[in-house]
Short mmCIF file of C-alpha atoms in Angstrom, two decimals:
data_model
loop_
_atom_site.label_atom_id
_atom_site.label_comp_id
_atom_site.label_asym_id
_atom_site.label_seq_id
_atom_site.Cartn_x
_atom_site.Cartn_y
_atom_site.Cartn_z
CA UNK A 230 49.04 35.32 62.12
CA UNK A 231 51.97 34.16 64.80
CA UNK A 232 53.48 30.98 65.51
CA UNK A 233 55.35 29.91 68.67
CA UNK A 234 57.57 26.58 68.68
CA UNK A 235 56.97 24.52 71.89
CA UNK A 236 58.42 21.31 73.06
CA UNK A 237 55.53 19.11 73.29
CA UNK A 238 55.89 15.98 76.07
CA UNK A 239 53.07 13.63 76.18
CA UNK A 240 54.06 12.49 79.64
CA UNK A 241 52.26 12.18 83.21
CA UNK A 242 54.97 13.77 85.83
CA UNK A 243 54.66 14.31 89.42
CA UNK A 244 54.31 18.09 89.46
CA UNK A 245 56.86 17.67 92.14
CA UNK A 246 59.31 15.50 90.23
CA UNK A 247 59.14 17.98 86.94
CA UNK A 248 59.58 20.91 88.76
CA UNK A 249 61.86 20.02 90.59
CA UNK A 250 64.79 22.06 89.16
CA UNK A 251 63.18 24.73 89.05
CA UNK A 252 64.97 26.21 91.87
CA UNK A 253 68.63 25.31 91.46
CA UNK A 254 71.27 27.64 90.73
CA UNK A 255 74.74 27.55 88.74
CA UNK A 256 77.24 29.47 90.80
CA UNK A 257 80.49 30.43 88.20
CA UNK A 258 82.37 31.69 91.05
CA UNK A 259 81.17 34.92 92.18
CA UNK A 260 78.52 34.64 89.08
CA UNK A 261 75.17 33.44 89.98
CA UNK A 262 72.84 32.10 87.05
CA UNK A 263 69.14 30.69 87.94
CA UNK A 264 67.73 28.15 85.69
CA UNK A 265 65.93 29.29 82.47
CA UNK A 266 68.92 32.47 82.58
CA UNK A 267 72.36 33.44 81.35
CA UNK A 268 75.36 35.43 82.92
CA UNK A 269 78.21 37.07 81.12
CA UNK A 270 81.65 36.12 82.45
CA UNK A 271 83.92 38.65 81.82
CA UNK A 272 87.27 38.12 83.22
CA UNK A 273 88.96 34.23 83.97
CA UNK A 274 86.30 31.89 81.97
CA UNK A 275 89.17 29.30 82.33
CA UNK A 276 90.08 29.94 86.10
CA UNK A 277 86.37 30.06 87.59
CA UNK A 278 84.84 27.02 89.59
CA UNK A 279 81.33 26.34 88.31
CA UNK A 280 78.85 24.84 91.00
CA UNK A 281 75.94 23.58 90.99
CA UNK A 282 73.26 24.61 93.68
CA UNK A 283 70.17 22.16 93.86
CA UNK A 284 67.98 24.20 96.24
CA UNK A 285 69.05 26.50 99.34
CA UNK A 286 70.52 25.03 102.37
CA UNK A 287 67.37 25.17 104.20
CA UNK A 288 65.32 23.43 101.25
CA UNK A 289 67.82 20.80 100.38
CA UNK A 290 66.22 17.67 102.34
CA UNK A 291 62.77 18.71 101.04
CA UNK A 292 64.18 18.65 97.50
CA UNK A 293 65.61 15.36 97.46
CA UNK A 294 62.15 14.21 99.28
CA UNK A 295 60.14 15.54 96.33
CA UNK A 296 62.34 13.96 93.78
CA UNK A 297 62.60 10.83 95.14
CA UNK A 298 58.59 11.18 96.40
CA UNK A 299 57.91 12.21 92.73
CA UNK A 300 59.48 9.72 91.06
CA UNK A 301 57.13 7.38 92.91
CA UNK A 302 54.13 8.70 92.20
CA UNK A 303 55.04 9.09 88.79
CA UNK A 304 55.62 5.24 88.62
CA UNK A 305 59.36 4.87 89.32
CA UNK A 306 61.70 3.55 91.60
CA UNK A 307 63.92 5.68 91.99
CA UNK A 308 66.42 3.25 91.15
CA UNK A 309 65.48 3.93 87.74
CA UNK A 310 66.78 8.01 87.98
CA UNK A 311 69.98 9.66 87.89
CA UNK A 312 70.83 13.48 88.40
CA UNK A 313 72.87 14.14 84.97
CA UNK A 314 74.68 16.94 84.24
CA UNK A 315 75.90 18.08 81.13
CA UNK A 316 77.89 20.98 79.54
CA UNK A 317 77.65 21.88 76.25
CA UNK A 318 79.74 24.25 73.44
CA UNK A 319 79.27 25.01 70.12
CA UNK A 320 82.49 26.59 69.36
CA UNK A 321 84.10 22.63 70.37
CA UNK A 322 80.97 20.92 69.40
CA UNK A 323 81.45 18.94 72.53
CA UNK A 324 79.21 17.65 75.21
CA UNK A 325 80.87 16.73 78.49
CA UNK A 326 78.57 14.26 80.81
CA UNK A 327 80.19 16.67 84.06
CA UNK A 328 78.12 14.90 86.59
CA UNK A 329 76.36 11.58 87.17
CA UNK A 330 74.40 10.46 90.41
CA UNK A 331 71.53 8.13 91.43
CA UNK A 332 68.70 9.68 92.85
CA UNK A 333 68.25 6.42 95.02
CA UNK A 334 72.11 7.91 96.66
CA UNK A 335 70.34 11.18 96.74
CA UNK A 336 71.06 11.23 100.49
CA UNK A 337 74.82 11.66 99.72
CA UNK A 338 74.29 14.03 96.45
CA UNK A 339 76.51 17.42 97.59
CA UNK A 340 75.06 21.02 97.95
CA UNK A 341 76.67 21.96 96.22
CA UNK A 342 78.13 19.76 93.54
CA UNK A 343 81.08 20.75 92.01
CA UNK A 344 80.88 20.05 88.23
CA UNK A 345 84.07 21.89 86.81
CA UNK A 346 86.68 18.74 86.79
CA UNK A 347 86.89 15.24 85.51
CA UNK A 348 87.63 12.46 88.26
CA UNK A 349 91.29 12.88 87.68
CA UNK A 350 91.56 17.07 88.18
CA UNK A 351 91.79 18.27 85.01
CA UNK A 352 89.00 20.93 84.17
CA UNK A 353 86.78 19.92 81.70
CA UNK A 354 86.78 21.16 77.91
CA UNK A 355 83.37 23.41 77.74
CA UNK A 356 84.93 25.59 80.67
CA UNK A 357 88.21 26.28 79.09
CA UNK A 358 86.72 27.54 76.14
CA UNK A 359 86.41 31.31 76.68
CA UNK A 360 85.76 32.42 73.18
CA UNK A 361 82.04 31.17 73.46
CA UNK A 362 81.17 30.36 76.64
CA UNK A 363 78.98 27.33 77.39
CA UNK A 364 75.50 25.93 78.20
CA UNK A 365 75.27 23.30 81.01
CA UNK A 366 72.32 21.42 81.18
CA UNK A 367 71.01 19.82 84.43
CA UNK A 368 68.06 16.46 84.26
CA UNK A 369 66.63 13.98 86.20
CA UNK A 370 66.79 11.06 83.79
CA UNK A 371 65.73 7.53 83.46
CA UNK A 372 69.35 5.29 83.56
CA UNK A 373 67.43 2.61 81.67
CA UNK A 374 64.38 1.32 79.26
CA UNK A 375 61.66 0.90 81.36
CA UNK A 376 58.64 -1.55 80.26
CA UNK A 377 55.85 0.21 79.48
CA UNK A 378 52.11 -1.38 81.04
CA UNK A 379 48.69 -1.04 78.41
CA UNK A 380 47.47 0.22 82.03
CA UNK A 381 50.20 3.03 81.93
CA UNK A 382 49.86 5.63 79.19
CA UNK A 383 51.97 8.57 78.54
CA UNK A 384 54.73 7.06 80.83
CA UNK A 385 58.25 7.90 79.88
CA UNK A 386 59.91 4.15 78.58
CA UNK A 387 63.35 4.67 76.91
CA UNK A 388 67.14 5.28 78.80
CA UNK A 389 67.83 9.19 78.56
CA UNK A 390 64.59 10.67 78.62
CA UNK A 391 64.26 13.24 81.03
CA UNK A 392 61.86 14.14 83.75
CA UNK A 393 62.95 17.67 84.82
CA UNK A 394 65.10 19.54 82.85
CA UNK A 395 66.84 22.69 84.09
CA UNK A 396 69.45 25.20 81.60
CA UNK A 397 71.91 27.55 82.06
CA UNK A 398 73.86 29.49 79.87
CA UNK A 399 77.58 31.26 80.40
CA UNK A 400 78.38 33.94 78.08
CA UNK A 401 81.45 34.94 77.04
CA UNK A 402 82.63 38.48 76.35
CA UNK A 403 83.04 38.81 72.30
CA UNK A 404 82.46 41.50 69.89
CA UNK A 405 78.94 41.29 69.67
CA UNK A 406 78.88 42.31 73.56
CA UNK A 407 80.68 45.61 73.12
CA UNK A 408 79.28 45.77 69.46
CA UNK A 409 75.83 47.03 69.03
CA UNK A 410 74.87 49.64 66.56
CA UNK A 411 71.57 51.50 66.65
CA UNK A 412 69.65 52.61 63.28
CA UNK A 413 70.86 56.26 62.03
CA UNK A 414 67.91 57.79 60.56
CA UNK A 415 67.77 61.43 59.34
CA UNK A 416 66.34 62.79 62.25
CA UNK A 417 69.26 61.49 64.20
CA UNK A 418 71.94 62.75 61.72
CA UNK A 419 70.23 66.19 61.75
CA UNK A 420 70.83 66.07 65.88
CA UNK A 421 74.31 65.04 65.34
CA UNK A 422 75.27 67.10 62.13
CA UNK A 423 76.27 64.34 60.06
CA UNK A 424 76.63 64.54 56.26
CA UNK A 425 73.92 62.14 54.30
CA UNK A 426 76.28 59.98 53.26
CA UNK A 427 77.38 58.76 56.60
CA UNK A 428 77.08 54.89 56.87
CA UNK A 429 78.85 54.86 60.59
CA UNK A 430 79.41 57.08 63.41
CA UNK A 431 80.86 56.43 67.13
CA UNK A 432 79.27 59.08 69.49
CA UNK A 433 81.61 59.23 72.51
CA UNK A 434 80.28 60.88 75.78
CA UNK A 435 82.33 60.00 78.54
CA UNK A 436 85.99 58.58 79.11
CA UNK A 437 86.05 56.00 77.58
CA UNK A 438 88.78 54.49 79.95
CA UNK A 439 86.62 55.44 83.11
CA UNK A 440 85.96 51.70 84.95
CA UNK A 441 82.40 53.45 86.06
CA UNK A 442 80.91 54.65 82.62
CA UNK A 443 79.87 51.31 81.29
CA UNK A 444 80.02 50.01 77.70
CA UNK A 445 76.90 52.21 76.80
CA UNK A 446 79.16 55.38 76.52
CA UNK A 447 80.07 55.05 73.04
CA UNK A 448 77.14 54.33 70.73
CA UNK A 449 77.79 53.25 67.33
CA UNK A 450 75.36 54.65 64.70
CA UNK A 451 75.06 52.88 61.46
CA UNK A 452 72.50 54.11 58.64
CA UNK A 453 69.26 52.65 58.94
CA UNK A 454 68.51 50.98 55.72
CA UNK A 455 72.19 49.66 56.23
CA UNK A 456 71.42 47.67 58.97
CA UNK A 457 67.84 46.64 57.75
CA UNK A 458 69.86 45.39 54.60
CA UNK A 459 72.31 43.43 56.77
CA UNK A 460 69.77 42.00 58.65
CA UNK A 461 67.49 40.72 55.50
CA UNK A 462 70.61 39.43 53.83
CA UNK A 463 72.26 38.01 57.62
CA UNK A 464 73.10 34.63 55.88
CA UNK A 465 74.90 35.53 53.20
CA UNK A 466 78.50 36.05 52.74
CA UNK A 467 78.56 40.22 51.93
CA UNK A 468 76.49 40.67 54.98
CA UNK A 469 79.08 38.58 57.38
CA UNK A 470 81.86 40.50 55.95
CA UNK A 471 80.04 44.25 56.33
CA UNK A 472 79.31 42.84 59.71
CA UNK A 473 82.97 42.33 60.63
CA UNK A 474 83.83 45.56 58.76
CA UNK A 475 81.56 48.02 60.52
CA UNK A 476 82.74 45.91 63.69
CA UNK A 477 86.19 46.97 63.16
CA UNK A 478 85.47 50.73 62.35
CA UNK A 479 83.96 50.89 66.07
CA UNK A 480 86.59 49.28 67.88
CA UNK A 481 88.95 51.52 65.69
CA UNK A 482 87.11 55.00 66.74
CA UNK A 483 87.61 53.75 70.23
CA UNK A 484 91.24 53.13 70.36
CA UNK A 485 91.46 56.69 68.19
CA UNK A 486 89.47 58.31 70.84
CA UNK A 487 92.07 56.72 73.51
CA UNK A 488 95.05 57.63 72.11
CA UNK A 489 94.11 61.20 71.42
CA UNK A 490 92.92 60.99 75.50
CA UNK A 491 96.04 60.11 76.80
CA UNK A 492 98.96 60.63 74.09
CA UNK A 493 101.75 61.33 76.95
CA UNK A 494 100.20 59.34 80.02
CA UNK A 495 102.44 56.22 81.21
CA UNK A 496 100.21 55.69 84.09
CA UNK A 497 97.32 54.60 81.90
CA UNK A 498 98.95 51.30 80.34
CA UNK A 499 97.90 49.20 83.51
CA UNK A 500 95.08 46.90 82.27
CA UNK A 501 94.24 45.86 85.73
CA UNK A 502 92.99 49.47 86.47
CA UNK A 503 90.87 49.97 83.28
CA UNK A 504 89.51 46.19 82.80
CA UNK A 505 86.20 47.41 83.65
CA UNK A 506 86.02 50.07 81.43
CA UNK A 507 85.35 49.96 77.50
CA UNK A 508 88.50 50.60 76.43
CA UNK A 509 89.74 47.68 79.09
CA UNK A 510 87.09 45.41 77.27
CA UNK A 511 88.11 45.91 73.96
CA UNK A 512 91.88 45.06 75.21
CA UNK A 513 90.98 42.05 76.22
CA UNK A 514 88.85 40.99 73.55
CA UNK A 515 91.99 41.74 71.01
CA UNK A 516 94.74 40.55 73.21
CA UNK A 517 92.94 37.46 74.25
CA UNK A 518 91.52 36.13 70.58
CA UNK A 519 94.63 37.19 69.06
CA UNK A 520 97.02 33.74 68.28
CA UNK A 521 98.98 33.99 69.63
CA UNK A 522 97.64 35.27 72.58
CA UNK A 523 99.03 38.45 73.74
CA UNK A 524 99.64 40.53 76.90
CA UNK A 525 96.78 42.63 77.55
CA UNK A 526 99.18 45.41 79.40
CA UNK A 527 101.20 45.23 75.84
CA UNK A 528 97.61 45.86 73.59
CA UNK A 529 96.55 48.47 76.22
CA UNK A 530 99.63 50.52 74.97
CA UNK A 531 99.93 49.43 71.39
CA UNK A 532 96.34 51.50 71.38
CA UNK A 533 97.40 54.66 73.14
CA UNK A 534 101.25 54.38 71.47
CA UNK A 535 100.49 52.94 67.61
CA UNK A 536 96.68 53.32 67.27
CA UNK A 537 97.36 51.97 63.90
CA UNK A 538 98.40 48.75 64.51
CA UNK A 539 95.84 48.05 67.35
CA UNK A 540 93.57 48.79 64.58
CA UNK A 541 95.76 46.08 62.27
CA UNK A 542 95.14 43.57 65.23
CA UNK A 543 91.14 44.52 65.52
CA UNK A 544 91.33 43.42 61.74
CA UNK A 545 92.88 40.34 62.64
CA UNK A 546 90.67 38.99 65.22
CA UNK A 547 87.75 40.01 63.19
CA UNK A 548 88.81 37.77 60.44
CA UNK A 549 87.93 41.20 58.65
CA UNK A 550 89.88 39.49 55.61
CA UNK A 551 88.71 36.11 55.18
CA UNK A 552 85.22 37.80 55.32
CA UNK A 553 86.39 40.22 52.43
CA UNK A 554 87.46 37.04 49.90
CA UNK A 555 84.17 34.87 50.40
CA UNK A 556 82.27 37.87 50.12
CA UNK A 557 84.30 38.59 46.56
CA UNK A 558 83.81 35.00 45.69
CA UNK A 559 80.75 34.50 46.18
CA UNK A 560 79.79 37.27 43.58
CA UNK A 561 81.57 35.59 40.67
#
């Protein structure tokens, strides 16, 4: 037996009015999400300028037609609508009201509308945070309560409901993009001649500091019934710190496998010509969560000079050690 969670609306909306945002795009500078989807932003979270794109150029005056037409055949002046925009972050807890504008002024709504900055210039707080990323939210809303007729059933009545509803989500580079280990079963350790009691192994095919190979180079193998424990136990506070632990061992084989790579090469301590690859990645996940932050060209060599200590920092920005003492005191 299966069960599916829906959000049920007992409302009567113009097909045009509901669907409306259907079509609109968030552009995060060169990044370009459509509604329902997510993009990962790699490199300046902070620096890019999010848009948002209602329809193409060429469908723009028929979108604010079937808005405005849809609100009226669904009941409502359009007087009664606004185009909100929201963006959203769990890592602040914050939700930032980014944009705000009748649909009755709909003639001088922008295609598209920039939504990174407050009224004053400053950039507002879900786009600065590039540890988690964020989720902007785009509506057609009622501004206000709206009598409700006995000859009108199912019509939306209270300020904030929303007619059409759009998402979007921006993802943020973390561990858990570079971090994904596959089951190790004993078919798969017989094919890489690995001992029973391996609980982890980073298979490395390619250079690792090659901008063309792709994350997917280096696949992290972690015993089967290992992960299948992890995952039944995911809540509790063992599981969060074997998590962060086996997290750490993968980012540590890497920098190992860098170092060894390119002991005596100078030339390879450039982060702007390795960003790209997975050793670049990894850099910038460690320089950039480390507090303070740190130069990425200075963790690029710390891994190829003192693989040791890059390994120290991986620790670090795991929060490999917290993890270790609630997992401990939780047992007693």
């Amino acid at each position: 037996m299966s069960s599916e969670r829906r959000t049920i609306r007992p409302f009567r909306i113009d097909p045009r009015l509901e669907r409306s945002l259907e079509n609109t795009v968030l552009h995060y500078g060169d990044l370009a999400c459509e509604a329902g989807n997510s993009v990962l932003v790699t490199t300046e979270y902070a620096r890019r300028v999010p848009t948002l794109r209602w329809s193409s150029d060429d469908d723009f005056e028929g979108f604010k037609r079937d808005v405005r037409v849809g609100a009226t055949d669904s009941g409502f002046d359009p007087a009664l609508l606004t185009f909100v925009v929201t963006a959203r972050t769990g890592s602040l807890r914050t939700c930032e009201i980014v944009l705000l504008h009748p649909v009755s002024g709909c003639h001088e709504l922008s295609n598209p509308s920039r939504i990174g900055e407050r009224a004053d210039g400053t950039r507002w707080d879900a786009f600065c945070s590039d540890s988690h990323g964020a989720v902007v939210d785009a509506y057609v809303a009622l501004t206000r309560d709206v009598k409700v007729s006995q000859e009108r059933p199912l019509r939306p009545s209270r300020a904030g409901t929303w007619l059409a509803h759009a998402t979007f989500r921006l993802r943020c580079e973390s561990g858990a993009e570079l971090f994904r280990p596959l089951p190790l079963d004993d078919e798969r350790r017989q094919e890489l001649k690995l001992p029973k009691g391996t609980a982890s192994f980073t298979q490395i095919d390619d250079d690792i500091a090659d901008p063309q190979a792709g994350v997917e180079i280096a696949m992290f193998w972690v015993d089967k019934s290992l992960l299948e424990t992890i995952d039944a136990q995911a809540r509790s506070p063992q599981a969060a710190y074997l998590q962060r632990q086996l997290m750490v061992c993968f980012f540590a084989d890497v920098v190992a496998e860098y170092a060894r790579r390119y002991t005596d090469t100078d030339d390879r301590d450039n982060y702007e010509d390795l960003k790209e690859s997975l050793i670049g990645r990894i850099v910038r996940l460690l320089a950039d969560r480390s507090r303070p932050r740190r130069d990425r060209n200075d963790v690029l060599r710390l891994c190829r000079q003192d693989p040791a200590k890059a390994v120290v920092l991986a620790q670090d920005v795991c929060a490999a050690l917290p993890a270790a003492l609630k997992s401990l005191d939780a047992q007693e």
